[in-house]
Amino acid sequence: MAVRALARRHTTPVAIIRSASVPFLAFVLALGIVVRAVVDNGLGHALGQVLPDGASLPALLGIAAVAAVLANLINNLPAVLALVPLAAPSGPGAVLAVLLGVNIGQGSGGRRPMRRRHHFHIAMRGTRSAPTVQTGHPVVVEVLVDGKETGHATTQDDRPATVHVVPRCLFQAPGTEPQVMSPRPY
């Protein structure tokens, strides 16, 4: 995607480098080192005993089930780092079964999934809105209209959060006082 954006002149190499989250990359590298040490010192052997071999449907379902259980016990990223090297000799179907099982297992357990931020961008009639929802505990919802925060809500439980956004326009004309225009339904 970066190459395509560069070719279309939508971005610059400096912007791409700045957008890389270096602390997250360092975290993933450190996590990979820790998972590799744990896999090399016993977990790999234990997982190798329960992970089915082959690319048949029952084997792929078994691989997905093991991945789902492991994602519930630890987390999805360490589970992927531990299982992909063990599943790779069985082929790409086995690797996809690991990825599918890890994604299913992450949200099916009793513990809460990691916090995630979901960004939505809406452009309509020259106005750009950007709601952001951060999942986890608590749930945080922010709404930006043309780069300015217009709504914010936080919940302490898993109930839906409603953010009321009232559009406000400021009318400025030469020789008159600025007037706040009343909201209109769109």
Tab-separated table of C-alpha atoms in Angstrom:
chain	number	residue	atom	x	y	z
A	1	MET	CA	0.000	0.000	0.000
A	2	ALA	CA	2.862	2.344	0.748
A	3	VAL	CA	4.357	1.791	-2.710
A	4	ARG	CA	1.003	2.535	-4.340
A	5	ALA	CA	0.545	5.701	-2.255
A	6	LEU	CA	4.073	6.797	-3.173
A	7	ALA	CA	3.460	6.140	-6.870
A	8	ARG	CA	0.269	8.204	-6.790
A	9	ARG	CA	2.029	10.949	-4.810
A	10	HIS	CA	-0.464	10.680	-1.947
A	11	THR	CA	2.358	10.436	0.596
A	12	THR	CA	6.085	10.861	1.047
A	13	PRO	CA	8.762	8.451	2.266
A	14	VAL	CA	9.229	10.602	5.370
A	15	ALA	CA	5.495	10.363	6.181
A	16	ILE	CA	5.603	6.582	5.833
A	17	ILE	CA	8.581	6.312	8.175
A	18	ARG	CA	6.891	8.638	10.688
A	19	SER	CA	3.701	6.572	10.580
A	20	ALA	CA	5.545	3.410	11.643
A	21	SER	CA	4.877	2.845	15.332
A	22	VAL	CA	8.411	2.170	16.560
A	23	PRO	CA	7.397	1.386	20.184
A	24	PHE	CA	4.863	-1.180	18.948
A	25	LEU	CA	7.457	-2.729	16.631
A	26	ALA	CA	9.864	-2.984	19.576
A	27	PHE	CA	7.124	-4.577	21.674
A	28	VAL	CA	6.386	-7.189	18.991
A	29	LEU	CA	10.105	-7.946	18.612
A	30	ALA	CA	10.515	-8.385	22.379
A	31	LEU	CA	7.368	-10.509	22.549
A	32	GLY	CA	8.699	-12.661	19.715
A	33	ILE	CA	11.950	-13.222	21.616
A	34	VAL	CA	10.079	-14.204	24.797
A	35	VAL	CA	7.678	-16.515	22.925
A	36	ARG	CA	10.586	-18.127	21.079
A	37	ALA	CA	12.350	-18.808	24.377
A	38	VAL	CA	9.200	-20.366	25.859
A	39	VAL	CA	8.568	-22.445	22.717
A	40	ASP	CA	12.173	-23.680	22.663
A	41	ASN	CA	12.019	-24.665	26.346
A	42	GLY	CA	9.010	-26.978	26.351
A	43	LEU	CA	5.908	-25.290	24.967
A	44	GLY	CA	6.810	-26.215	21.389
A	45	HIS	CA	7.104	-29.896	22.287
A	46	ALA	CA	3.798	-29.842	24.197
A	47	LEU	CA	1.989	-28.066	21.365
A	48	GLY	CA	3.537	-30.444	18.816
A	49	GLN	CA	1.929	-33.347	20.696
A	50	VAL	CA	-1.611	-31.883	20.466
A	51	LEU	CA	-1.413	-30.080	17.104
A	52	PRO	CA	-2.766	-32.310	14.304
A	53	ASP	CA	-0.642	-32.921	11.203
A	54	GLY	CA	-1.933	-32.682	7.650
A	55	ALA	CA	-4.271	-30.585	5.555
A	56	SER	CA	-7.468	-32.639	5.775
A	57	LEU	CA	-10.624	-30.980	7.069
A	58	PRO	CA	-10.516	-32.737	10.474
A	59	ALA	CA	-6.840	-31.775	10.874
A	60	LEU	CA	-7.543	-28.124	9.974
A	61	LEU	CA	-10.467	-28.014	12.411
A	62	GLY	CA	-8.219	-29.484	15.100
A	63	ILE	CA	-5.513	-26.894	14.393
A	64	ALA	CA	-8.111	-24.100	14.612
A	65	ALA	CA	-9.420	-25.520	17.903
A	66	VAL	CA	-5.924	-25.686	19.434
A	67	ALA	CA	-5.284	-22.114	18.263
A	68	ALA	CA	-8.574	-20.921	19.791
A	69	VAL	CA	-7.775	-22.517	23.149
A	70	LEU	CA	-4.227	-21.134	23.155
A	71	ALA	CA	-5.467	-17.629	22.255
A	72	ASN	CA	-7.795	-17.817	25.244
A	73	LEU	CA	-5.028	-18.964	27.559
A	74	ILE	CA	-2.434	-16.389	26.522
A	75	ASN	CA	-3.353	-13.879	23.807
A	76	ASN	CA	-3.709	-13.843	20.038
A	77	LEU	CA	-0.258	-12.500	19.084
A	78	PRO	CA	1.773	-14.900	21.280
A	79	ALA	CA	-0.467	-17.764	20.129
A	80	VAL	CA	0.266	-16.935	16.481
A	81	LEU	CA	3.984	-16.614	17.178
A	82	ALA	CA	3.995	-20.013	18.903
A	83	LEU	CA	1.770	-21.946	16.478
A	84	VAL	CA	2.664	-20.697	12.981
A	85	PRO	CA	6.156	-22.267	12.963
A	86	LEU	CA	4.635	-25.572	14.092
A	87	ALA	CA	1.806	-25.473	11.535
A	88	ALA	CA	3.850	-24.231	8.557
A	89	PRO	CA	5.193	-27.682	7.535
A	90	SER	CA	1.586	-28.827	6.975
A	91	GLY	CA	1.065	-26.094	4.368
A	92	PRO	CA	-0.743	-22.795	3.949
A	93	GLY	CA	-4.101	-24.286	4.932
A	94	ALA	CA	-2.744	-25.113	8.376
A	95	VAL	CA	-1.363	-21.584	8.808
A	96	LEU	CA	-4.746	-20.135	7.825
A	97	ALA	CA	-6.426	-22.486	10.313
A	98	VAL	CA	-4.139	-21.099	13.044
A	99	LEU	CA	-5.058	-17.532	12.115
A	100	LEU	CA	-8.762	-18.358	12.011
A	101	GLY	CA	-8.664	-20.237	15.312
A	102	VAL	CA	-6.747	-17.474	17.054
A	103	ASN	CA	-9.275	-14.868	15.912
A	104	ILE	CA	-12.184	-17.026	17.044
A	105	GLY	CA	-10.555	-17.863	20.357
A	106	GLN	CA	-9.602	-14.311	21.239
A	107	GLY	CA	-13.175	-13.151	21.738
A	108	SER	CA	-14.821	-16.364	22.965
A	109	GLY	CA	-13.266	-16.661	26.410
A	110	GLY	CA	-14.208	-15.162	29.720
A	111	ARG	CA	-11.483	-12.547	29.714
A	112	ARG	CA	-11.737	-9.228	27.979
A	113	PRO	CA	-9.978	-8.739	24.653
A	114	MET	CA	-7.253	-6.161	24.249
A	115	ARG	CA	-8.265	-2.536	23.824
A	116	ARG	CA	-8.715	-1.563	20.214
A	117	ARG	CA	-9.396	1.761	18.543
A	118	HIS	CA	-11.746	1.825	15.595
A	119	HIS	CA	-11.716	4.934	13.400
A	120	PHE	CA	-14.448	5.818	10.950
A	121	HIS	CA	-14.247	8.666	8.461
A	122	ILE	CA	-17.325	10.163	6.861
A	123	ALA	CA	-17.300	13.021	4.343
A	124	MET	CA	-20.637	14.542	3.447
A	125	ARG	CA	-21.573	17.954	2.074
A	126	GLY	CA	-18.087	19.332	2.624
A	127	THR	CA	-17.952	18.297	6.293
A	128	ARG	CA	-15.657	15.564	7.534
A	129	SER	CA	-16.689	13.529	10.590
A	130	ALA	CA	-14.414	11.077	12.360
A	131	PRO	CA	-15.961	8.959	15.134
A	132	THR	CA	-13.451	6.934	17.151
A	133	VAL	CA	-14.519	4.011	19.339
A	134	GLN	CA	-12.031	2.555	21.818
A	135	THR	CA	-13.156	-0.858	23.032
A	136	GLY	CA	-12.214	-2.389	26.323
A	137	HIS	CA	-13.112	-1.258	29.792
A	138	PRO	CA	-14.263	1.521	29.842
A	139	VAL	CA	-15.574	2.101	26.316
A	140	VAL	CA	-14.698	5.564	24.998
A	141	VAL	CA	-16.423	7.221	22.043
A	142	GLU	CA	-15.197	10.494	20.545
A	143	VAL	CA	-16.671	12.353	17.591
A	144	LEU	CA	-14.655	14.890	15.625
A	145	VAL	CA	-16.249	17.179	13.047
A	146	ASP	CA	-13.748	19.034	10.858
A	147	GLY	CA	-11.002	18.192	13.339
A	148	LYS	CA	-12.796	19.558	16.438
A	149	GLU	CA	-14.224	17.336	19.156
A	150	THR	CA	-18.000	17.747	19.237
A	151	GLY	CA	-19.006	14.742	21.316
A	152	HIS	CA	-17.473	12.446	23.906
A	153	ALA	CA	-18.878	9.558	25.981
A	154	THR	CA	-17.420	6.995	28.370
A	155	THR	CA	-19.161	3.929	29.784
A	156	GLN	CA	-18.104	1.794	32.729
A	157	ASP	CA	-19.796	-1.368	31.496
A	158	ASP	CA	-20.691	-3.032	28.209
A	159	ARG	CA	-23.806	-0.961	27.505
A	160	PRO	CA	-23.937	0.908	24.187
A	161	ALA	CA	-22.722	4.497	24.364
A	162	THR	CA	-24.744	7.211	22.662
A	163	VAL	CA	-23.019	10.453	21.769
A	164	HIS	CA	-25.331	13.350	20.931
A	165	VAL	CA	-23.776	15.622	18.354
A	166	VAL	CA	-25.410	18.993	17.790
A	167	PRO	CA	-24.072	20.710	14.694
A	168	ARG	CA	-23.292	24.358	15.268
A	169	CYS	CA	-22.551	26.861	12.575
A	170	LEU	CA	-21.180	30.328	13.072
A	171	PHE	CA	-22.410	32.893	10.580
A	172	GLN	CA	-19.925	35.677	9.947
A	173	ALA	CA	-20.596	38.411	7.421
A	174	PRO	CA	-18.712	41.651	6.892
A	175	GLY	CA	-20.109	44.432	9.028
A	176	THR	CA	-22.237	42.166	11.290
A	177	GLU	CA	-21.758	40.436	14.607
A	178	PRO	CA	-21.080	36.661	14.443
A	179	GLN	CA	-24.285	34.709	14.999
A	180	VAL	CA	-24.679	31.099	16.019
A	181	MET	CA	-27.113	29.476	13.630
A	182	SER	CA	-29.627	27.024	15.071
A	183	PRO	CA	-29.143	23.325	14.228
A	184	ARG	CA	-31.119	21.951	11.290
A	185	PRO	CA	-31.918	18.318	10.576
A	186	TYR	CA	-30.037	16.987	7.548
